[in-house]
Amino acid sequence: MQRLAIVLIVMIISRVFGMSNFGNQDIAKHSIGLTLYPPLLLGIDYNYRCQTQGGRAVDLHSEIQLPLFLIEHFDSGKLRVGLSTFLSSQSSLGVTLSAKTSLAVGRHILGRTTAWGISLAVHPGFYGDRRFLALDLEIDVGLASYLDHSDYHSAFFEGLPNVNAPDASWYIFPNTRYIIAVEYGVINRKQISFSLAVGIQLSPQSQGIYFFPQVGITSIYAPVNLSYHF
Amino acid sequence: MDMVRISGMLMRMAGIVFTLLAVTGCDITDPYEIGTLVPATADQNPALPQISIEVGGHTRKIHLETFGVDTLPPLFVLHGGPGADYRHLLPLSELSESYFVIMWDQRGSGLSERIQKDEISFEYWVAELEAVKNHFVPDDKITLVGESWGGMYAMLYYEYHPEDVAQIALLEPGPLANSLSEPYEEEVNDYSLSDDWLNDMVWNMEFLGPYDHEQIDYKWMLVFEQAAGALLCYGYKTTPAWRFGAYLAYTAGHELLDAPQGYDFTANIESLTDPVLILASECSALGYDYQVTYHEPLFPNAQVNLIPESGHFTTVDAPGKVLAELKKFLREYN
């Protein structure tokens, strides 16, 4: 029952917040969508087209990301809200610029982590009436993480000379990722859109000796989004 | 505007924010600061018991403790991993009543100094043990007690220096040749996409990057216990540890243990006619059945004894039983 309540709460919240990468057509004002970020993250997004004028559009979007199989960790999740603007030329070439900020919370064996970040993206490409093909160039910066350590974590430090287990604290600049991808989207007459991107995400420090996939660095970026526009 | 300028702009924005946080009294920690995510290593914390050894042209500080009188026969305890530490093997210090017991965190592991890729090779592991031996007991034969990877390490050393070895006891050793790893890996890699540890690992990409060794060690700390599920199926007692050397573990696995050229630590095994004791747990992918099936036949004179009510880390689950078995086997007790 508790789990059901959590799922319902998440679904309700997701109708309020969300994000769509498919915000470049002269289509309905609203869209809700699901995005799968392989391998294990699920995004639920909402997009509102607040202004369209002369080949330009401004979207407000928001998204909740959840670890796909950690619904029981109902306090693990990430909320991203952002603003994007679409600028087109008469030859169907255009660019979408977007800025997002995010707040992520995670609970795990080492404690609880809260992270604040921002991302900026540029999507230059071809934007037709019912499909688009663009580049996704994005920088995603973790500005700060607040780490609240568990007793399990503190135990690693116990008994060592001149050592105290670290207190809960803000950790600054904990993460930066660059995303380079090609994205494609298509929308049908029932206003259902499908888009996917294929590319890589890089952390500058993941190169050389720090490249370490086993501890959470993936170089593959391949989100798949399905949205309904209304 | 290029990426560098964008990064610079973001950093300035963040700097303003953190100035505000600092002014309002928030605790702020630089993630590059030593010892904020995992304990400081011997080179960073001079108060740790340590010695310096030279291996492969690099002088490294290793975290090391000795137990007992140095006139007793030497006994070296070799921990697992590669990358783990000897903290959960400390119950074996009781053997100091009859032995001069030496335990250390291998280079790049635990509280020992981190090392680089060019220092990670089987030959350098042999050289490391040689260096520790030369530091304490250059002229003595040594008894080796190795757990998991440490058991493999003991056999690796025996391959190169059989004349230096007095006795060998293996606590649930890992596969002594890569040809023996298949049945073990099938079981160990039998995990589900819904496993907590896997989701925790992926989700933490949102919080911490791979900026430095501390961050990747911290992430390994996150999954260390949970990911070892198939080895700990008797239960999930917390395994005491200081730090798992994630970079070493990854590099040794990728470049050596899982590499196409494979490995084989049994090359000299037929000359090992003295009795060898293998202790194996009741429930682990490397447990009693594995040891009897794959390892015992390799030795001219090995005996596999079961440690009941235990998973892979026998000194955590059943330290008394492990000590009792070792004391029955080791010469100085008989």
Coordinates of C-alpha atoms in Angstrom, one line a residue:
Chain A
M1 CA 0.0 0.0 0.0
Q2 CA 2.8 2.3 0.9
R3 CA 4.6 1.6 -2.4
L4 CA 1.4 2.2 -4.3
A5 CA 1.0 5.6 -2.6
I6 CA 4.6 6.5 -3.5
V7 CA 4.0 5.6 -7.1
L8 CA 0.9 7.7 -7.2
I9 CA 2.6 10.6 -5.6
V10 CA 5.4 10.3 -8.2
M11 CA 2.9 10.2 -11.0
I12 CA 1.0 13.3 -9.7
I13 CA 4.2 15.2 -9.4
S14 CA 5.2 14.1 -12.8
R15 CA 2.2 15.9 -14.3
V16 CA 3.4 19.1 -12.8
F17 CA 7.1 18.8 -13.7
G18 CA 8.7 17.2 -16.8
M19 CA 10.8 17.9 -19.8
S20 CA 10.7 17.2 -23.4
N21 CA 13.5 17.3 -25.9
F22 CA 10.8 17.6 -28.6
G23 CA 10.0 21.2 -28.4
N24 CA 10.7 22.5 -31.8
Q25 CA 7.5 22.2 -33.8
D26 CA 4.6 24.4 -34.2
I27 CA 2.4 22.0 -32.3
A28 CA 0.3 21.8 -29.2
K29 CA 1.2 23.8 -26.2
H30 CA 1.6 20.9 -23.8
S31 CA 3.4 17.6 -23.9
I32 CA 4.1 14.9 -21.4
G33 CA 6.6 12.2 -22.0
L34 CA 8.7 9.3 -20.8
T35 CA 12.4 9.1 -21.4
L36 CA 14.5 6.0 -20.8
Y37 CA 18.1 6.8 -20.2
P38 CA 19.9 3.5 -20.6
P39 CA 20.7 1.6 -18.6
L40 CA 18.7 2.3 -15.6
L41 CA 17.1 5.8 -15.4
L42 CA 13.6 6.8 -16.3
G43 CA 12.6 10.4 -16.9
I44 CA 9.0 11.7 -16.7
D45 CA 8.6 15.1 -18.3
Y46 CA 6.2 17.9 -18.9
N47 CA 6.8 20.6 -21.5
Y48 CA 4.8 23.9 -21.9
R49 CA 5.3 26.0 -25.0
C50 CA 4.7 29.4 -23.6
Q51 CA 5.4 31.6 -26.7
T52 CA 5.6 31.1 -30.4
Q53 CA 6.4 34.0 -32.7
G54 CA 8.0 34.3 -36.1
G55 CA 9.9 31.1 -36.1
R56 CA 10.8 31.3 -32.5
A57 CA 9.5 29.3 -29.7
V58 CA 10.1 29.4 -25.9
D59 CA 9.5 26.3 -23.9
L60 CA 9.4 25.7 -20.2
H61 CA 10.1 22.2 -19.3
S62 CA 10.6 20.0 -16.3
E63 CA 11.5 16.4 -15.7
I64 CA 11.7 14.0 -12.9
Q65 CA 14.3 11.2 -13.3
L66 CA 14.2 8.1 -11.2
P67 CA 16.4 5.1 -10.9
L68 CA 14.3 2.6 -12.8
F69 CA 14.3 -0.1 -10.2
L70 CA 14.6 1.9 -7.0
I71 CA 11.0 3.0 -6.6
E72 CA 11.3 1.8 -3.0
H73 CA 13.9 4.5 -2.5
F74 CA 11.2 7.1 -2.9
D75 CA 13.6 9.8 -1.8
S76 CA 16.0 9.0 -4.7
G77 CA 15.2 11.1 -7.7
K78 CA 16.2 14.1 -9.7
L79 CA 14.1 17.1 -10.7
R80 CA 15.2 19.2 -13.6
V81 CA 13.6 22.4 -14.6
G82 CA 14.6 24.5 -17.5
L83 CA 13.9 27.0 -20.2
S84 CA 14.6 26.5 -23.9
T85 CA 14.2 28.6 -26.9
F86 CA 14.0 27.5 -30.5
L87 CA 15.3 29.7 -33.3
S88 CA 14.7 28.8 -36.9
S89 CA 15.6 30.1 -40.3
Q90 CA 13.5 30.0 -43.4
S91 CA 15.5 27.1 -44.8
S92 CA 14.4 24.8 -41.9
L93 CA 17.8 25.0 -40.3
G94 CA 17.5 26.1 -36.7
V95 CA 18.9 25.8 -33.3
T96 CA 17.5 25.1 -29.9
L97 CA 19.2 26.6 -26.9
S98 CA 18.3 25.3 -23.4
A99 CA 19.4 25.8 -19.9
K100 CA 18.3 23.6 -17.0
T101 CA 19.0 23.4 -13.3
S102 CA 18.5 20.2 -11.3
L103 CA 18.2 19.0 -7.8
A104 CA 19.0 15.3 -7.3
V105 CA 18.6 13.3 -4.1
G106 CA 19.9 9.8 -3.5
R107 CA 19.9 7.5 -0.5
H108 CA 22.3 4.6 -0.4
I109 CA 24.5 2.5 1.9
L110 CA 27.0 5.3 2.4
G111 CA 24.3 7.8 3.4
R112 CA 22.3 10.5 1.6
T113 CA 23.4 12.7 -1.2
T114 CA 21.8 15.9 -2.5
A115 CA 23.2 17.4 -5.6
W116 CA 22.6 20.7 -7.4
G117 CA 23.6 21.2 -10.9
I118 CA 23.1 23.1 -14.1
S119 CA 23.3 22.2 -17.7
L120 CA 23.4 24.2 -21.0
A121 CA 22.7 22.7 -24.3
V122 CA 22.8 23.6 -28.0
H123 CA 20.9 21.6 -30.6
P124 CA 21.7 22.9 -34.1
G125 CA 20.1 21.0 -36.9
F126 CA 17.3 20.4 -39.4
Y127 CA 13.8 21.0 -38.1
G128 CA 11.1 20.0 -40.5
D129 CA 7.3 20.0 -40.0
R130 CA 7.1 16.6 -38.5
R131 CA 10.7 15.5 -37.9
F132 CA 14.0 16.9 -36.8
L133 CA 17.6 15.8 -37.0
A134 CA 20.0 17.7 -34.8
L135 CA 23.2 17.6 -32.8
D136 CA 22.9 17.6 -29.0
L137 CA 25.9 19.5 -27.5
E138 CA 25.5 19.7 -23.7
I139 CA 27.5 20.6 -20.7
D140 CA 26.2 19.2 -17.4
V141 CA 27.9 20.6 -14.3
G142 CA 27.5 19.4 -10.8
L143 CA 27.8 22.5 -8.8
A144 CA 27.6 20.9 -5.3
S145 CA 26.7 17.7 -3.6
Y146 CA 25.7 17.6 0.1
L147 CA 26.9 14.3 1.5
D148 CA 25.3 13.1 4.7
H149 CA 27.4 10.0 5.7
S150 CA 26.0 6.9 7.2
D151 CA 27.4 4.9 10.1
Y152 CA 28.5 2.3 7.5
H153 CA 30.6 5.0 5.9
S154 CA 32.0 6.3 9.1
A155 CA 33.1 2.8 10.1
F156 CA 35.8 2.9 7.3
F157 CA 37.5 5.6 9.3
E158 CA 37.2 4.1 12.8
G159 CA 40.3 3.4 14.8
L160 CA 42.8 5.1 12.4
P161 CA 45.4 7.5 13.9
N162 CA 44.9 11.2 13.3
V163 CA 41.7 10.5 11.5
N164 CA 38.1 11.5 12.2
A165 CA 35.2 10.3 10.1
P166 CA 34.1 13.2 7.9
D167 CA 31.1 15.2 8.9
A168 CA 28.2 15.9 6.6
S169 CA 29.2 18.6 4.2
W170 CA 28.8 20.3 0.9
Y171 CA 31.3 19.0 -1.8
I172 CA 31.8 21.6 -4.5
F173 CA 32.2 20.9 -8.2
P174 CA 31.7 17.2 -7.8
N175 CA 30.9 16.4 -11.4
T176 CA 31.0 17.6 -15.0
R177 CA 29.8 15.9 -18.1
Y178 CA 29.9 16.8 -21.7
I179 CA 27.4 15.2 -24.0
I180 CA 27.8 15.0 -27.7
A181 CA 25.0 13.2 -29.6
V182 CA 22.9 13.1 -32.7
E183 CA 19.2 13.2 -32.1
Y184 CA 16.3 12.4 -34.3
G185 CA 12.6 13.0 -33.6
V186 CA 9.3 12.4 -35.4
I187 CA 5.7 13.2 -34.6
N188 CA 2.6 11.6 -36.1
R189 CA -0.8 13.0 -36.8
K190 CA -2.1 11.8 -33.4
Q191 CA 0.5 14.1 -31.8
I192 CA 2.6 11.4 -30.4
S193 CA 6.3 12.0 -30.8
F194 CA 9.2 9.7 -30.7
S195 CA 12.8 10.8 -30.4
L196 CA 16.1 9.3 -29.6
A197 CA 19.7 10.5 -29.3
V198 CA 22.8 8.4 -29.7
G199 CA 26.1 9.7 -28.6
I200 CA 28.6 9.8 -25.9
Q201 CA 29.0 11.5 -22.5
L202 CA 32.4 12.3 -21.3
S203 CA 33.7 13.5 -18.0
P204 CA 37.1 15.2 -18.7
Q205 CA 38.6 13.4 -15.7
S206 CA 37.3 10.0 -16.9
Q207 CA 40.0 9.9 -19.4
G208 CA 43.4 8.3 -18.8
I209 CA 43.9 6.7 -15.5
Y210 CA 40.5 7.7 -14.1
F211 CA 38.5 6.0 -16.8
F212 CA 36.6 3.6 -14.8
P213 CA 33.2 2.2 -16.1
Q214 CA 32.6 0.0 -13.1
V215 CA 32.1 2.8 -10.7
G216 CA 29.5 4.7 -12.7
I217 CA 31.0 6.3 -15.7
T218 CA 29.3 5.3 -18.9
S219 CA 30.4 6.7 -22.2
I220 CA 27.2 5.8 -24.0
Y221 CA 24.4 8.4 -24.1
A222 CA 21.2 7.0 -25.7
P223 CA 18.0 8.4 -24.3
V224 CA 14.7 7.4 -25.9
N225 CA 11.7 9.7 -25.5
L226 CA 8.0 9.1 -26.2
S227 CA 5.7 12.1 -25.7
Y228 CA 2.1 13.0 -26.2
H229 CA 1.3 16.6 -27.2
F230 CA -2.0 18.2 -26.4
Chain B
M1 CA 31.6 31.0 -27.0
D2 CA 33.7 27.9 -26.6
M3 CA 33.4 25.2 -23.9
V4 CA 36.3 26.6 -21.9
R5 CA 34.6 30.0 -21.6
I6 CA 31.3 28.3 -20.7
S7 CA 33.0 26.3 -18.0
G8 CA 34.7 29.4 -16.7
M9 CA 31.4 31.2 -16.5
L10 CA 29.8 28.3 -14.7
M11 CA 32.7 28.2 -12.2
R12 CA 32.4 31.9 -11.5
M13 CA 28.6 31.5 -10.9
A14 CA 29.3 28.6 -8.6
G15 CA 32.0 30.6 -6.8
I16 CA 29.5 33.3 -6.0
V17 CA 27.0 30.8 -4.7
F18 CA 29.5 29.1 -2.5
T19 CA 30.7 32.4 -1.2
L20 CA 27.1 32.9 -0.1
L21 CA 27.0 29.4 1.4
A22 CA 30.2 30.1 3.3
V23 CA 28.9 33.4 4.6
T24 CA 25.8 31.8 5.9
G25 CA 27.8 29.2 7.8
C26 CA 27.4 26.1 5.7
D27 CA 30.1 23.5 5.9
I28 CA 31.9 23.3 2.5
T29 CA 34.5 20.7 1.6
D30 CA 36.8 20.7 -1.3
P31 CA 36.3 17.2 -3.0
Y32 CA 40.1 17.3 -3.7
E33 CA 40.8 17.5 0.0
I34 CA 42.5 14.3 1.3
G35 CA 40.4 12.0 3.4
T36 CA 37.0 13.5 2.8
L37 CA 35.5 10.5 1.0
V38 CA 37.8 7.7 1.9
P39 CA 40.5 7.4 4.6
A40 CA 43.9 9.0 3.8
T41 CA 46.6 6.6 2.7
A42 CA 50.0 6.0 4.2
D43 CA 51.8 8.7 2.1
Q44 CA 49.1 11.1 3.2
N45 CA 48.9 10.2 6.8
P46 CA 52.3 9.7 8.4
A47 CA 50.7 8.5 11.6
L48 CA 49.8 5.2 10.0
P49 CA 52.1 2.3 10.6
Q50 CA 54.1 1.9 7.4
I51 CA 57.3 1.1 5.6
S52 CA 58.6 2.2 2.3
I53 CA 59.5 -0.4 -0.4
E54 CA 60.8 0.0 -3.9
V55 CA 59.1 -1.9 -6.7
G56 CA 59.4 -1.4 -10.4
G57 CA 61.4 1.8 -9.9
H58 CA 58.9 3.4 -7.6
T59 CA 59.3 3.9 -3.9
R60 CA 55.9 3.5 -2.3
K61 CA 54.7 3.6 1.3
I62 CA 52.7 0.6 2.4
H63 CA 50.5 0.4 5.4
L64 CA 51.8 -2.5 7.4
E65 CA 51.6 -4.0 10.9
T66 CA 53.5 -6.8 12.6
F67 CA 52.3 -8.9 15.5
G68 CA 54.4 -11.0 17.8
V69 CA 58.1 -11.4 18.4
D70 CA 60.4 -11.0 15.4
T71 CA 62.4 -14.0 16.5
L72 CA 59.5 -16.3 15.8
P73 CA 59.0 -17.9 12.3
P74 CA 57.5 -15.3 9.9
L75 CA 54.0 -15.7 8.7
F76 CA 52.7 -13.3 6.0
V77 CA 49.0 -12.7 5.6
L78 CA 47.9 -11.8 2.1
H79 CA 44.6 -10.0 1.6
G80 CA 42.2 -10.3 -1.3
G81 CA 41.0 -8.1 -4.1
P82 CA 43.2 -7.1 -5.7
G83 CA 42.5 -3.8 -4.1
A84 CA 41.0 -4.8 -0.7
D85 CA 42.8 -4.5 2.6
Y86 CA 43.7 -6.6 5.7
R87 CA 41.3 -5.1 8.2
H88 CA 38.9 -8.1 8.2
L89 CA 41.9 -10.5 8.5
L90 CA 43.1 -8.9 11.8
P91 CA 41.7 -11.9 13.8
L92 CA 44.6 -13.8 12.3
S93 CA 46.9 -11.7 14.5
E94 CA 46.2 -14.3 17.2
L95 CA 48.7 -16.5 15.3
S96 CA 51.4 -14.2 16.8
E97 CA 51.5 -16.5 19.8
S98 CA 53.6 -18.8 17.6
Y99 CA 54.6 -16.7 14.6
F100 CA 55.9 -13.3 13.7
V101 CA 52.8 -12.2 11.8
I102 CA 53.1 -9.5 9.1
M103 CA 50.1 -8.0 7.4
W104 CA 50.1 -5.2 4.9
D105 CA 47.9 -3.5 2.4
Q106 CA 49.3 -4.3 -1.0
R107 CA 50.5 -1.4 -3.1
G108 CA 47.5 0.5 -4.3
S109 CA 45.2 -1.2 -1.9
G110 CA 43.7 -0.2 1.4
L111 CA 45.7 2.4 3.2
S112 CA 48.8 1.9 1.2
E113 CA 49.9 4.5 -1.3
R114 CA 48.1 4.4 -4.7
I115 CA 50.1 3.3 -7.7
Q116 CA 50.1 3.8 -11.4
K117 CA 49.3 1.5 -14.3
D118 CA 53.0 0.8 -15.1
E119 CA 53.4 -0.6 -11.6
I120 CA 50.7 -3.2 -11.9
S121 CA 52.0 -6.5 -13.0
F122 CA 52.3 -10.0 -11.6
E123 CA 56.1 -9.6 -11.6
Y124 CA 55.8 -6.5 -9.4
W125 CA 53.5 -8.3 -7.0
V126 CA 56.2 -10.9 -6.6
A127 CA 58.7 -8.1 -6.2
E128 CA 56.5 -6.5 -3.5
L129 CA 56.4 -9.6 -1.4
E130 CA 60.2 -10.0 -1.9
A131 CA 60.7 -6.4 -0.7
V132 CA 58.6 -6.9 2.4
K133 CA 60.4 -10.2 3.1
N134 CA 63.8 -8.5 2.6
H135 CA 62.8 -5.7 5.0
F136 CA 61.9 -8.0 7.9
V137 CA 63.2 -11.5 7.4
P138 CA 65.6 -11.7 4.4
D139 CA 67.1 -15.0 5.4
D140 CA 64.0 -16.9 6.6
K141 CA 61.5 -19.1 4.9
I142 CA 58.0 -17.6 5.2
T143 CA 54.6 -19.1 5.8
L144 CA 51.9 -17.7 3.6
V145 CA 48.3 -17.4 4.5
G146 CA 46.3 -15.9 1.6
E147 CA 42.7 -15.1 1.3
S148 CA 40.8 -15.0 -2.1
W149 CA 43.2 -13.1 -4.4
G150 CA 45.7 -13.4 -1.6
G151 CA 45.6 -17.2 -2.1
M152 CA 46.3 -16.7 -5.8
Y153 CA 49.1 -14.3 -4.8
A154 CA 50.6 -16.9 -2.5
M155 CA 50.7 -19.4 -5.4
L156 CA 52.1 -16.8 -7.7
Y157 CA 54.9 -16.1 -5.3
Y158 CA 55.5 -19.8 -4.8
E159 CA 55.9 -20.2 -8.6
Y160 CA 58.8 -17.7 -8.5
H161 CA 60.3 -18.5 -5.1
P162 CA 59.5 -22.0 -3.9
E163 CA 62.7 -22.1 -1.9
D164 CA 61.4 -19.2 0.3
V165 CA 58.2 -20.8 1.3
A166 CA 57.8 -22.8 4.5
Q167 CA 54.0 -23.6 4.4
I168 CA 51.0 -22.4 2.5
A169 CA 47.4 -22.1 3.8
L170 CA 44.7 -20.7 1.4
L171 CA 41.5 -19.2 2.6
E172 CA 39.0 -19.8 -0.2
P173 CA 41.5 -18.8 -3.0
G174 CA 40.3 -17.3 -6.3
P175 CA 40.8 -19.3 -9.5
L176 CA 44.5 -20.3 -9.7
A177 CA 44.3 -20.1 -13.5
N178 CA 41.9 -18.2 -15.7
S179 CA 40.8 -21.5 -17.2
L180 CA 39.2 -22.2 -13.8
S181 CA 37.3 -18.9 -13.6
E182 CA 34.4 -19.7 -15.8
P183 CA 32.2 -21.6 -13.3
Y184 CA 33.0 -19.0 -10.7
E185 CA 32.3 -16.0 -12.9
E186 CA 29.0 -17.4 -14.1
E187 CA 27.7 -17.4 -10.5
V188 CA 29.3 -14.1 -9.5
N189 CA 28.0 -12.3 -12.5
D190 CA 24.5 -13.6 -12.0
Y191 CA 23.0 -10.3 -10.9
S192 CA 19.8 -8.6 -11.7
L193 CA 19.1 -5.2 -13.2
S194 CA 16.9 -4.5 -10.2
D195 CA 19.7 -5.1 -7.7
D196 CA 20.1 -2.2 -5.3
W197 CA 23.8 -1.9 -5.7
L198 CA 23.6 -1.6 -9.4
N199 CA 21.0 1.1 -9.3
D200 CA 22.9 2.9 -6.6
M201 CA 26.0 2.8 -8.7
V202 CA 24.3 4.2 -11.8
W203 CA 22.4 6.8 -9.8
N204 CA 25.5 8.1 -8.2
M205 CA 26.7 9.4 -11.6
E206 CA 24.4 12.3 -10.8
F207 CA 26.4 13.2 -7.7
L208 CA 30.0 12.5 -8.1
G209 CA 32.3 12.3 -11.1
P210 CA 35.4 10.3 -11.7
Y211 CA 37.5 13.4 -10.8
D212 CA 40.1 11.5 -8.8
H213 CA 41.0 8.3 -7.0
E214 CA 39.0 9.3 -3.9
Q215 CA 35.8 9.6 -5.9
I216 CA 36.2 6.2 -7.6
D217 CA 37.2 4.6 -4.4
Y218 CA 34.1 6.1 -2.7
K219 CA 32.0 4.7 -5.5
W220 CA 33.5 1.3 -5.1
M221 CA 32.9 1.6 -1.3
L222 CA 29.3 2.1 -2.3
V223 CA 29.0 -1.2 -4.1
F224 CA 31.8 -3.3 -2.5
E225 CA 29.6 -5.1 0.0
Q226 CA 26.5 -5.5 -2.0
A227 CA 28.2 -6.5 -5.3
A228 CA 29.9 -9.4 -3.6
G229 CA 26.5 -11.1 -3.2
A230 CA 27.4 -14.5 -4.7
L231 CA 30.4 -14.7 -2.4
L232 CA 28.5 -13.7 0.8
C233 CA 25.4 -15.8 0.4
Y234 CA 25.6 -17.0 4.0
G235 CA 24.5 -13.6 5.1
Y236 CA 25.4 -10.0 4.8
K237 CA 27.6 -9.3 7.8
T238 CA 29.5 -6.1 7.3
T239 CA 33.0 -6.8 6.3
P240 CA 35.4 -4.4 8.1
A241 CA 37.5 -2.5 5.6
W242 CA 39.4 0.8 5.2
R243 CA 39.5 1.4 1.5
F244 CA 39.1 -0.6 -1.7
G245 CA 41.7 0.5 -4.3
A246 CA 39.3 0.9 -7.1
Y247 CA 41.8 1.8 -9.8
L248 CA 44.1 -1.1 -8.9
A249 CA 41.1 -3.5 -8.9
Y250 CA 40.0 -2.3 -12.3
T251 CA 43.4 -2.2 -13.9
A252 CA 44.5 -5.6 -12.5
G253 CA 41.2 -7.1 -13.6
H254 CA 41.2 -5.5 -17.0
E255 CA 44.9 -5.7 -17.8
L256 CA 45.8 -9.0 -16.1
L257 CA 43.2 -11.3 -14.6
D258 CA 40.6 -10.9 -17.4
A259 CA 43.0 -10.2 -20.2
P260 CA 43.0 -12.4 -23.3
Q261 CA 46.5 -13.7 -22.5
G262 CA 45.1 -15.2 -19.3
Y263 CA 47.1 -16.3 -16.2
D264 CA 48.2 -19.5 -14.6
F265 CA 49.6 -19.6 -11.1
T266 CA 49.9 -23.4 -11.1
A267 CA 53.1 -23.7 -13.2
N268 CA 55.2 -24.9 -10.2
I269 CA 52.5 -26.6 -8.3
E270 CA 53.6 -30.1 -8.8
S271 CA 56.8 -29.4 -6.8
L272 CA 54.6 -28.4 -3.8
T273 CA 54.7 -31.8 -2.1
D274 CA 54.3 -30.4 1.4
P275 CA 50.7 -30.4 2.7
V276 CA 48.6 -27.4 1.7
L277 CA 45.5 -26.4 3.6
I278 CA 42.6 -24.9 1.7
L279 CA 39.8 -23.6 3.9
A280 CA 36.5 -23.1 2.1
S281 CA 33.1 -21.6 3.2
E282 CA 29.8 -23.3 3.2
C283 CA 28.2 -20.8 0.9
S284 CA 30.1 -18.9 -1.8
A285 CA 30.8 -19.1 -5.5
L286 CA 34.3 -20.0 -4.4
G287 CA 33.2 -22.2 -1.6
Y288 CA 33.8 -25.8 -0.6
D289 CA 32.4 -27.4 -3.7
Y290 CA 34.4 -25.1 -6.0
Q291 CA 37.7 -25.8 -4.1
V292 CA 37.2 -29.6 -4.0
T293 CA 36.3 -29.7 -7.7
Y294 CA 38.8 -27.3 -9.2
H295 CA 41.7 -26.7 -6.8
E296 CA 42.3 -29.7 -4.7
P297 CA 43.1 -32.0 -7.7
L298 CA 45.9 -29.5 -8.8
F299 CA 48.0 -30.0 -5.7
P300 CA 50.0 -33.1 -4.9
N301 CA 49.0 -32.9 -1.3
A302 CA 46.2 -30.6 -0.5
Q303 CA 43.3 -30.9 1.9
V304 CA 40.1 -28.9 1.7
N305 CA 38.4 -28.2 5.0
L306 CA 34.9 -26.7 5.3
I307 CA 34.3 -23.7 7.4
P308 CA 30.6 -24.0 8.2
E309 CA 28.2 -21.1 8.7
S310 CA 30.4 -18.9 6.7
G311 CA 30.5 -17.0 3.4
H312 CA 33.6 -16.0 1.4
F313 CA 35.1 -13.8 4.2
T314 CA 35.6 -16.7 6.7
T315 CA 37.5 -14.5 9.2
V316 CA 34.4 -12.3 9.4
D317 CA 31.8 -15.0 9.7
A318 CA 33.7 -17.6 11.6
P319 CA 37.1 -16.4 12.9
G320 CA 37.3 -18.9 15.7
K321 CA 36.8 -21.8 13.3
V322 CA 39.4 -20.4 10.9
L323 CA 42.0 -20.0 13.6
A324 CA 41.3 -23.5 14.9
E325 CA 41.9 -25.0 11.5
L326 CA 45.0 -23.0 10.9
K327 CA 46.4 -24.0 14.3
K328 CA 45.8 -27.7 13.5
F329 CA 47.7 -27.2 10.3
L330 CA 50.6 -24.8 11.0
R331 CA 53.9 -26.4 12.0
E332 CA 54.6 -24.2 15.0
Y333 CA 51.5 -25.4 16.7
N334 CA 52.2 -29.1 16.2

